[in-house]
Coordinates of C-alpha atoms in Angstrom, one line a residue:
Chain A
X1 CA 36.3 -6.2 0.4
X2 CA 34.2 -2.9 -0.1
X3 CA 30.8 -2.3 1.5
X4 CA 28.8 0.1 -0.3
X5 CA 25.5 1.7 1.2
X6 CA 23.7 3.1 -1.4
X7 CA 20.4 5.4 -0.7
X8 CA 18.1 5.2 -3.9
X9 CA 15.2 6.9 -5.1
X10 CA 12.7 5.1 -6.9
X11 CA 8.7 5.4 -8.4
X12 CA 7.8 2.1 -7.7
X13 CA 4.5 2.1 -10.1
X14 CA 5.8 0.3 -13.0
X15 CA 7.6 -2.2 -10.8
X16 CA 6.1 -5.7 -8.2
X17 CA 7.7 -3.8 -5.4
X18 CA 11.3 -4.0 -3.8
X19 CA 11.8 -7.3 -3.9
X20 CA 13.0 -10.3 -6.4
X21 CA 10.1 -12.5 -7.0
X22 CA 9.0 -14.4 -9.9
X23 CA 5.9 -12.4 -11.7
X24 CA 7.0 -9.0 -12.6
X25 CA 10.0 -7.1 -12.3
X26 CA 11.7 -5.7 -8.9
X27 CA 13.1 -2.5 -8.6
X28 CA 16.3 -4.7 -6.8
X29 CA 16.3 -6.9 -9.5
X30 CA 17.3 -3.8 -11.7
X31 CA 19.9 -2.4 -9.4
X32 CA 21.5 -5.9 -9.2
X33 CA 21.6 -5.8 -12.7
X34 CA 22.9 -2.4 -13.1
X35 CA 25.8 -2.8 -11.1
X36 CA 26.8 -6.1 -12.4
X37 CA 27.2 -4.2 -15.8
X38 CA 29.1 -1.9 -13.7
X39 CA 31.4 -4.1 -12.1
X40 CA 31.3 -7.2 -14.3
X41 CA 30.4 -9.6 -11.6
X42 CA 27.2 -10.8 -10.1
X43 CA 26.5 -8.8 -7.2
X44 CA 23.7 -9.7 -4.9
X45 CA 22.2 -5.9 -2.8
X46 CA 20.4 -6.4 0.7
X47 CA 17.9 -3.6 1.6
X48 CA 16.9 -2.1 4.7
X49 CA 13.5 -3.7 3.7
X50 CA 10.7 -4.7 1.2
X51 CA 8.4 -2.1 -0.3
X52 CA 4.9 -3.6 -2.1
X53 CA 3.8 -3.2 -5.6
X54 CA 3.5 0.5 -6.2
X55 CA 5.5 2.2 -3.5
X56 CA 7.8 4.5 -3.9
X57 CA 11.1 5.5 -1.5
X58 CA 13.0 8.8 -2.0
X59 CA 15.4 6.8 0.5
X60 CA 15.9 3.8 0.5
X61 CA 19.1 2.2 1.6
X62 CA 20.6 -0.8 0.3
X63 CA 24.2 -2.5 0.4
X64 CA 26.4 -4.4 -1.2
X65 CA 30.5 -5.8 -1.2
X66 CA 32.6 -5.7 -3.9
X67 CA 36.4 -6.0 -4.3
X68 CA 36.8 -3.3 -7.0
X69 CA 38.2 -0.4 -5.4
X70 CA 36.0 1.9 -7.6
X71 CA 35.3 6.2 -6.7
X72 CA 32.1 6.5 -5.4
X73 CA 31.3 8.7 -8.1
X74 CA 31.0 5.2 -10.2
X75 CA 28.6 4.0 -7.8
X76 CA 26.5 7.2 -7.6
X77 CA 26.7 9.0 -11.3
X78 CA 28.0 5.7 -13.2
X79 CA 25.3 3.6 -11.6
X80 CA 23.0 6.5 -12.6
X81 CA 23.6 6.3 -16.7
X82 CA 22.9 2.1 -16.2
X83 CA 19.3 2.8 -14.3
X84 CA 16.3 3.6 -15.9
X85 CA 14.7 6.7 -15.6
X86 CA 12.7 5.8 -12.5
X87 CA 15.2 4.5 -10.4
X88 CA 18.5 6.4 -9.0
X89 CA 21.0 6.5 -6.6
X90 CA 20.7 9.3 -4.4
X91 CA 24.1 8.6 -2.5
X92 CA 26.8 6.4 -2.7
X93 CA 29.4 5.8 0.4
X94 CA 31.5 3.0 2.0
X95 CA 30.4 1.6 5.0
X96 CA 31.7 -0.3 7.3
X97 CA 32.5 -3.6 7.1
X98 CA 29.8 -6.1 8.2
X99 CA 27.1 -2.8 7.6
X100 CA 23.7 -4.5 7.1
X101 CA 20.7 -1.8 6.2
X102 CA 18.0 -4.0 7.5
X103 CA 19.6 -4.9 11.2
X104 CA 21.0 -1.8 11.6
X105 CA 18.6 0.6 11.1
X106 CA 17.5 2.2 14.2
X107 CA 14.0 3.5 12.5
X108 CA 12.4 4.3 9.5
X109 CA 10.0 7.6 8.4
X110 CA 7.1 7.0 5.9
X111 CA 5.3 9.3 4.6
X112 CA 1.3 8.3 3.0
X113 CA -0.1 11.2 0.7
X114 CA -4.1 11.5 0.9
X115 CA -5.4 13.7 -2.1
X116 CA -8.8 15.1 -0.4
X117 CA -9.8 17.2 -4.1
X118 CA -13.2 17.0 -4.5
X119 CA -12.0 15.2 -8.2
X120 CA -9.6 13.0 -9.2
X121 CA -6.1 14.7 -10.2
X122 CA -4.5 13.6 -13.3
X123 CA -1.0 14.7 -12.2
X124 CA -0.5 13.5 -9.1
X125 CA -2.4 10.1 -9.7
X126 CA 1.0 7.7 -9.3
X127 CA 1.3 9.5 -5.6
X128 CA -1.7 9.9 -3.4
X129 CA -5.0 8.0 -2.7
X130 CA -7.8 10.0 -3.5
X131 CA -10.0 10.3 -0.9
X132 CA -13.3 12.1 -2.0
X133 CA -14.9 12.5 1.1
X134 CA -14.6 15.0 3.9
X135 CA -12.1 14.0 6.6
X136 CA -12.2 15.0 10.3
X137 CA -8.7 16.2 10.6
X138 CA -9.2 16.5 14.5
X139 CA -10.4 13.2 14.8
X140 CA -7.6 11.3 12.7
X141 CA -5.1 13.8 15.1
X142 CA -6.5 12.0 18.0
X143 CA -6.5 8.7 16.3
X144 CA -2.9 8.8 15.7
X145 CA -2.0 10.2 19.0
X146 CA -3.3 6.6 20.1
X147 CA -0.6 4.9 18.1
X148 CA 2.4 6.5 19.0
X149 CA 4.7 4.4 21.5
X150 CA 5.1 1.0 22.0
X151 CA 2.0 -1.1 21.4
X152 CA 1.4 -4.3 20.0
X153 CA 0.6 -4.1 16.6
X154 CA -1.2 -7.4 15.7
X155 CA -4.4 -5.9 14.4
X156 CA -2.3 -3.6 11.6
X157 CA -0.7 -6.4 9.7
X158 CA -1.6 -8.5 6.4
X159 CA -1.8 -12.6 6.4
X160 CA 1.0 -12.9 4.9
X161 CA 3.1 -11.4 7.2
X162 CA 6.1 -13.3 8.9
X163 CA 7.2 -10.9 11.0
X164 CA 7.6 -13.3 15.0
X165 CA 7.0 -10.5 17.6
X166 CA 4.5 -7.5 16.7
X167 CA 5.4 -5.1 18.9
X168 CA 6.5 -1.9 17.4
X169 CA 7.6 1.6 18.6
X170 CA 6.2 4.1 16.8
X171 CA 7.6 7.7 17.7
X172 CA 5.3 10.0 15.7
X173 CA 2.1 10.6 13.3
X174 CA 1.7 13.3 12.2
X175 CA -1.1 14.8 10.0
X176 CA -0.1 17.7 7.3
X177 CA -1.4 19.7 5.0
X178 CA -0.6 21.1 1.7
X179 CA -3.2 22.6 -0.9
X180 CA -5.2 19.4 -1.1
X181 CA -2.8 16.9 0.2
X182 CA -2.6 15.7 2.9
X183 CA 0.4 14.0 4.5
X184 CA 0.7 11.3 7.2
X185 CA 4.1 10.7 8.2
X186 CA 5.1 7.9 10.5
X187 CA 8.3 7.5 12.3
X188 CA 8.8 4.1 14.3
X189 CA 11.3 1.7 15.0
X190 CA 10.1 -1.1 12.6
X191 CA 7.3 -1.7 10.5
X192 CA 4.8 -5.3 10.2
X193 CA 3.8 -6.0 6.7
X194 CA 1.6 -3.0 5.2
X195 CA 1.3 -1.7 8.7
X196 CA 1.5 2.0 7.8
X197 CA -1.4 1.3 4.6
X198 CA -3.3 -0.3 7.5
X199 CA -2.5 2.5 9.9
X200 CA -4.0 5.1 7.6
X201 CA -6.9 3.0 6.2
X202 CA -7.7 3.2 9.9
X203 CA -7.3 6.4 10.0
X204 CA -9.2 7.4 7.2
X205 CA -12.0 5.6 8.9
X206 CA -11.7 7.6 11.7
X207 CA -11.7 10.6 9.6
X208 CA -15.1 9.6 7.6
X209 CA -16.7 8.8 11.3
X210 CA -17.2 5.2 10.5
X211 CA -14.9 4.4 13.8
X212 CA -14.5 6.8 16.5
X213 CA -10.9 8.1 17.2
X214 CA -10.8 6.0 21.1
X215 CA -11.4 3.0 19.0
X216 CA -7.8 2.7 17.5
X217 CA -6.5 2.2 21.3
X218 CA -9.2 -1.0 21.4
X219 CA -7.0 -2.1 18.2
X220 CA -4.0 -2.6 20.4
X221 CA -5.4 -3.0 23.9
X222 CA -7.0 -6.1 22.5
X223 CA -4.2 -7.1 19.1
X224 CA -5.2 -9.6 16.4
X225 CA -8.5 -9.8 17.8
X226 CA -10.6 -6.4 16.8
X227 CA -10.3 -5.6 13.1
X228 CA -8.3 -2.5 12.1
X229 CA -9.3 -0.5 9.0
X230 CA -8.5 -1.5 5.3
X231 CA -5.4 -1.3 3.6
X232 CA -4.8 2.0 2.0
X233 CA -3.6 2.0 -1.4
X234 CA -0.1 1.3 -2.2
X235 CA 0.5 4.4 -4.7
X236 CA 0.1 7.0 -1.7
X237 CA 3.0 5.5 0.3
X238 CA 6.5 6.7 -0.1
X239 CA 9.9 5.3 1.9
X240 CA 11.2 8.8 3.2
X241 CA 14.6 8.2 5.0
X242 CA 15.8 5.1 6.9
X243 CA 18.1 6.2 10.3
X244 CA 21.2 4.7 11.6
Chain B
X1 CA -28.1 25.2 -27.8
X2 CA -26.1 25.3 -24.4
X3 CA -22.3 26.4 -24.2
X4 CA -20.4 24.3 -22.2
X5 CA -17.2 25.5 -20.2
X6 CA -14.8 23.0 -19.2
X7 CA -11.6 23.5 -16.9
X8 CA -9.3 20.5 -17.5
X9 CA -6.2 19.3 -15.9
X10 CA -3.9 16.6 -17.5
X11 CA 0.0 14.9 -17.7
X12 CA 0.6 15.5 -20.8
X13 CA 3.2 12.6 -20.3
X14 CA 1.6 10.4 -23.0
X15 CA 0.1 12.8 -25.7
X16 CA 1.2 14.4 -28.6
X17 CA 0.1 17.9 -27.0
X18 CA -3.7 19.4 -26.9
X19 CA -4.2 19.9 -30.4
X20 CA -5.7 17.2 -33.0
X21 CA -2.5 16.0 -35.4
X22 CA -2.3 12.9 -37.4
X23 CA 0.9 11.2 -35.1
X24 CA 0.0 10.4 -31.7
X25 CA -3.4 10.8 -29.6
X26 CA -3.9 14.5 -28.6
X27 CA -5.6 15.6 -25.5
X28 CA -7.8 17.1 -27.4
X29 CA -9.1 13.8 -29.1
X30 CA -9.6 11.9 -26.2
X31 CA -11.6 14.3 -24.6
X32 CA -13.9 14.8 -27.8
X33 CA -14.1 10.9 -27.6
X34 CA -15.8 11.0 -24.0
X35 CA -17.7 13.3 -25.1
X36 CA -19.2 12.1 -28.3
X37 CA -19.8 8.5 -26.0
X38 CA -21.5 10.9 -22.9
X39 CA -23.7 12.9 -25.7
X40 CA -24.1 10.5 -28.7
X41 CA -23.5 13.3 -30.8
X42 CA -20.2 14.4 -32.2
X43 CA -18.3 17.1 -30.3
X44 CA -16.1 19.8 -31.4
X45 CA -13.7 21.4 -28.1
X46 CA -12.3 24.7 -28.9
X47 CA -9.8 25.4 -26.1
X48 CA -8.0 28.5 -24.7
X49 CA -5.0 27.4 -26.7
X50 CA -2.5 24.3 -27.5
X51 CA 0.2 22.9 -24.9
X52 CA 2.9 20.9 -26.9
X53 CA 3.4 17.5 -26.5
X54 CA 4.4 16.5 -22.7
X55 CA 3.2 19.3 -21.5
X56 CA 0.7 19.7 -18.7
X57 CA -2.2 21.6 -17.6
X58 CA -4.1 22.4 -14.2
X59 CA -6.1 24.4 -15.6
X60 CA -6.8 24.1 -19.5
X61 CA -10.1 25.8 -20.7
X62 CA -11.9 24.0 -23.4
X63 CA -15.4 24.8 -24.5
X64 CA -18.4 23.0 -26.5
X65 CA -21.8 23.8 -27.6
X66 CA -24.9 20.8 -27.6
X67 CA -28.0 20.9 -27.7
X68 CA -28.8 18.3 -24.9
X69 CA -30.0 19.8 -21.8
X70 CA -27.5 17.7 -18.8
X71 CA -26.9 18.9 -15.6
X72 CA -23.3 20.1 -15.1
X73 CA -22.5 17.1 -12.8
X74 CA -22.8 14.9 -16.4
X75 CA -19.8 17.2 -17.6
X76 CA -17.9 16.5 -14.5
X77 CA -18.2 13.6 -12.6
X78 CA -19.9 11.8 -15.8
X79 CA -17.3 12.3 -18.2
X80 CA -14.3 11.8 -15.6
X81 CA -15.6 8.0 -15.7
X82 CA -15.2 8.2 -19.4
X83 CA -11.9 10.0 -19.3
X84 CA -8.4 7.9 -18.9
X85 CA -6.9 8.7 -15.5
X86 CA -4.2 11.3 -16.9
X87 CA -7.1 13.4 -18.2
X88 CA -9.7 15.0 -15.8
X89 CA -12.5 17.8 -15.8
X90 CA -11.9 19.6 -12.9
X91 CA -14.7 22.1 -13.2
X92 CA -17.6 22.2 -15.8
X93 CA -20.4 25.1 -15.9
X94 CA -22.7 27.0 -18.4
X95 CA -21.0 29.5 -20.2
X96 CA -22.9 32.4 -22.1
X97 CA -23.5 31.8 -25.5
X98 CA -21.2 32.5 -28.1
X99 CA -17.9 32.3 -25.3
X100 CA -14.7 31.5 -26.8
X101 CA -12.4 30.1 -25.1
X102 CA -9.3 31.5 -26.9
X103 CA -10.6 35.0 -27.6
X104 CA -12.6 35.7 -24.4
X105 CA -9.0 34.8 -22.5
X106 CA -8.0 37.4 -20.8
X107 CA -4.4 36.3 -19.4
X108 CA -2.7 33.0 -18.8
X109 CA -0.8 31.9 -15.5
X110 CA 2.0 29.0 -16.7
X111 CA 4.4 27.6 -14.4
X112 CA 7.5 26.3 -15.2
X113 CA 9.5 24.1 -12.7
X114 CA 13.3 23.1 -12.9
X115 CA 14.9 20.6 -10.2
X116 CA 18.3 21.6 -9.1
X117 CA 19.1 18.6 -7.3
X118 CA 22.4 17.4 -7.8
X119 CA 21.2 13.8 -9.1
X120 CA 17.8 13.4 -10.9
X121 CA 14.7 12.9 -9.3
X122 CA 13.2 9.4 -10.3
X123 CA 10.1 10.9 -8.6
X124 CA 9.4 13.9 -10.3
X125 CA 11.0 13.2 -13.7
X126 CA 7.7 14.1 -15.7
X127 CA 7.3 17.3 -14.3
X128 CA 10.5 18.9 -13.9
X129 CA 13.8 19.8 -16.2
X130 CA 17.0 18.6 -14.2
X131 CA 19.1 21.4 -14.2
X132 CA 22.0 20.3 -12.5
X133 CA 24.3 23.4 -12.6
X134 CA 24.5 25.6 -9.7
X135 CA 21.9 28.8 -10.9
X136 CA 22.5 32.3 -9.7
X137 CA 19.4 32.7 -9.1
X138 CA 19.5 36.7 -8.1
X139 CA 20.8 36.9 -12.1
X140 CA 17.7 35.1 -13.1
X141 CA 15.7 37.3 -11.4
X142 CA 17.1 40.4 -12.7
X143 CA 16.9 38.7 -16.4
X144 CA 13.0 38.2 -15.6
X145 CA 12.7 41.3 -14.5
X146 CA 13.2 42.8 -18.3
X147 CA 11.0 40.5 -19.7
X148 CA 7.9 42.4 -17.7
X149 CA 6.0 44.9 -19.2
X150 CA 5.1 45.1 -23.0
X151 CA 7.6 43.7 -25.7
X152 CA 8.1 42.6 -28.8
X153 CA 8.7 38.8 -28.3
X154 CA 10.2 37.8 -31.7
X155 CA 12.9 36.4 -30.6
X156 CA 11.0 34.0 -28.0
X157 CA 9.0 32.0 -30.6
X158 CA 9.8 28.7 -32.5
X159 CA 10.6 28.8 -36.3
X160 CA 6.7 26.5 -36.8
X161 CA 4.8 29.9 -34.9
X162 CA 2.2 31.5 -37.0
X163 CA 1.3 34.3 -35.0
X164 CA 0.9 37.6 -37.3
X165 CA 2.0 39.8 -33.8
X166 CA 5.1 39.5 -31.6
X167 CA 4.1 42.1 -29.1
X168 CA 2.7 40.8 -26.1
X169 CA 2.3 41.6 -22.5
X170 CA 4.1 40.3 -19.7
X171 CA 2.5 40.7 -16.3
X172 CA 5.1 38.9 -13.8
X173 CA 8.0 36.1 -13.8
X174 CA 8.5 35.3 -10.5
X175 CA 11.0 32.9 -8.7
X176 CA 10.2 30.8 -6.1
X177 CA 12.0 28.0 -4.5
X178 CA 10.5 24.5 -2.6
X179 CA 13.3 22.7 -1.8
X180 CA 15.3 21.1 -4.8
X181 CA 12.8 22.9 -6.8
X182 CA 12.6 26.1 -8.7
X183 CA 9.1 27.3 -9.8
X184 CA 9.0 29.9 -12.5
X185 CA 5.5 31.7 -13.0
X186 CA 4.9 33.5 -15.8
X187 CA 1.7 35.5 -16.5
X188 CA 0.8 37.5 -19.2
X189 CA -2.0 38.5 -21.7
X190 CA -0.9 35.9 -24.1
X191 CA 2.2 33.9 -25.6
X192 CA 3.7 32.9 -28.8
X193 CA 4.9 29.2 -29.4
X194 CA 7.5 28.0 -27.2
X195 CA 7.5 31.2 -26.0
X196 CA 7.8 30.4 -22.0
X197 CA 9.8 27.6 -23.1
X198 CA 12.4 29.9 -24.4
X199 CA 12.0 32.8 -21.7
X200 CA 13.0 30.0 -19.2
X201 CA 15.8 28.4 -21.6
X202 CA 17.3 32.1 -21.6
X203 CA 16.8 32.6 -18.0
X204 CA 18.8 29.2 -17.5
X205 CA 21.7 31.0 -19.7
X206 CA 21.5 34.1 -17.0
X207 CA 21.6 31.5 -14.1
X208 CA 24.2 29.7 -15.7
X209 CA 26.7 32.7 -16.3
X210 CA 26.7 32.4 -20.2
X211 CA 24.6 35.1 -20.8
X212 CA 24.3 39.0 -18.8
X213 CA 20.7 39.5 -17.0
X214 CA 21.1 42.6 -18.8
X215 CA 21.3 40.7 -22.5
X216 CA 17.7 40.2 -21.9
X217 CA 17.2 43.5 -22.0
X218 CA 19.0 43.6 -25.8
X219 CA 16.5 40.4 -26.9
X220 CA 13.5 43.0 -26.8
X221 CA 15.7 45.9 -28.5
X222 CA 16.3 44.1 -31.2
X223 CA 13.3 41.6 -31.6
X224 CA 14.0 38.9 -33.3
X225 CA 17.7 39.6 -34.8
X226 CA 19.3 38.2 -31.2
X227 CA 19.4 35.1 -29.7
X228 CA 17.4 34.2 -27.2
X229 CA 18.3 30.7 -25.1
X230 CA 17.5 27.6 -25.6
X231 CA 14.1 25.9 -25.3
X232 CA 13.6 24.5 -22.3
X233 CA 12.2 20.5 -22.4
X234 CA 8.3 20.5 -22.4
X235 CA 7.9 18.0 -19.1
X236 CA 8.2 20.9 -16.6
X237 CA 5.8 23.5 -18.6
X238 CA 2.8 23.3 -16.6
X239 CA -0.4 25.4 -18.0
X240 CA -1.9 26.4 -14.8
X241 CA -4.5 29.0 -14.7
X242 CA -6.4 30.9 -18.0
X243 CA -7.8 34.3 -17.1
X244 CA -11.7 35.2 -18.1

């Protein structure tokens, strides 16, 4: 048997997020089918995670076995012709046996894109939350200094999530800017359901002065009991690179 | 009666270009539409010029004359509710009677952007043209370099162009790279149809090997007996600045 690790691009607006599920279409339902065409037998893919409804990944990584002995360039350009237009491998390669993206990935970098024009932009709609209102750049830097390292992260997680423990290392957030963007990337060791929308809906609070910067370490010196700040849109979010 | 200046940006993803045309909803249209709902009047918008169908603008200039005295923030923020979300007014203000948007135009800025990236881009597949060939990108520049100055364009127009002039003025094309991308901006006092379109199509040719920098040079020499390139796919044709 082959392992394959594939690292795929996708704009996850059109689709209900990474995952197979009843009411829409996933963007791992597509794959699946893709290379079945490709190989001519059902083929099930395991990521190194779930994104929602709406986000995108320029690197996600997902794997599969098969017992064709095909080039990689099959499984990269040949899987390419089979995908739609929003949806590509990036990279094709054989793994190990046994590989599993989800349990051994070591940490993940997101990326959430704030558009912080005084109007709406047409062309980058899909990709950023607009956010009309001035931020305090220095205060949202201090609030994320707060959650980097390991902290229980209780407060920054949906109901729905399964997740057992909720302690999380997170190694870096850091606040860019570019034009009218600005980016939040966050680096960590694993990730709670929506915890990086949560992260910067908190943020953004922080940054419209509605919480004070010291009040995101309340959020984990106290977890699950003080509220955190809403859930940022999904369409800012991206899945940047997953390490091994 | 108060002349109204509008600066618009839009994906032209889903329209048949700027202009009014009896296939597909124009740009054009659809802003007319919010208008005539805003004003309860019918609304003629003459604009700085058309883009063809999928291509975008930052910063298309569109103008109207009513009699209804509204502040400017009814032209803006008012007619962005009314607008669909790939079509916004960035800027609206009082112009002087009797401005035109086309005539009055002094220059135009227009970026073009091609993705070198060995695999498309899921991501920015609306906005770029996948080049996958390695470019030479020091030919390009040299081939850009003799399209500056004043020439006779004919051979950088489409067969449907009705201009009665071929000479026009080129201010700069300049390279830049961001990563996987290749920005080409082109400024100049005023362009035929297709005409960046096909400056970028024969720049491609330089970049690709199958055509001399220095042919470029023969295209203005003999305008409109030579063959220019090919013209390049509308979804990476971005109109980004009009000059007053």
């Amino acid at each position: 048997m082959h392992t394959i690790k594939l690292v795929l691009e996708y704009d996850g607006t059109n689709y209900a997020g990474w995952q197979i599920q009843p009411n829409g279409i996933s963007v791992q339902q597509v794959v699946e089918e893709a290379l079945a065409r490709l190989l001519k037998e059902p083929v099930r893919v395991h990521s190194s995670g779930r994104t929602d409804a709406g986000v995108h990944a320029r690197g996600m990584v997902a794997a599969f076995t098969t017992a064709k002995g095909l080039p990689m360039r099959a499984f990269s350009d040949g899987l390419n012709a089979l995908l739609p237009p929003d949806i590509a491998v990036m990279e094709a390669l054989e793994a190990p046996d046994g590989f599993n993206p989800r349990f051994d990935a070591a940490g993940k970098h997101y990326r959430y894109t704030i558009h912080r024009g005084e109007r709406r932009s047409p062309l980058c709609r899909h990709y950023v939350w607009h956010a009309r209102e001035t931020l305090d750049l220095a205060a949202m830097e201090k609030g994320a200094s707060h959650m980097v390292g390991e902290h229980d992260f209780a407060s920054f997680r949906t109901a729905g999530c399964a997740a057992r423990t909720t302690v999380r290392r997170i190694d870096a957030v850091d606040l860019a800017l570019e034009g009218d963007l600005l980016h939040i990337d966050v680096k960590g060791s694993g990730f709670l359901r929506n915890m990086v929308r949560i992260m910067v809906g908190t943020l953004v609070e922080v940054g419209r002065g509605r919480r004070s910067a010291d009040d995101v370490a309340l959020l984990f010196r106290y977890p699950g009991e003080r509220f955190a700040g809403p859930t940022a849109p999904p369409q800012g979010l991206c899945l940047m690179e997953v390490y091994y």
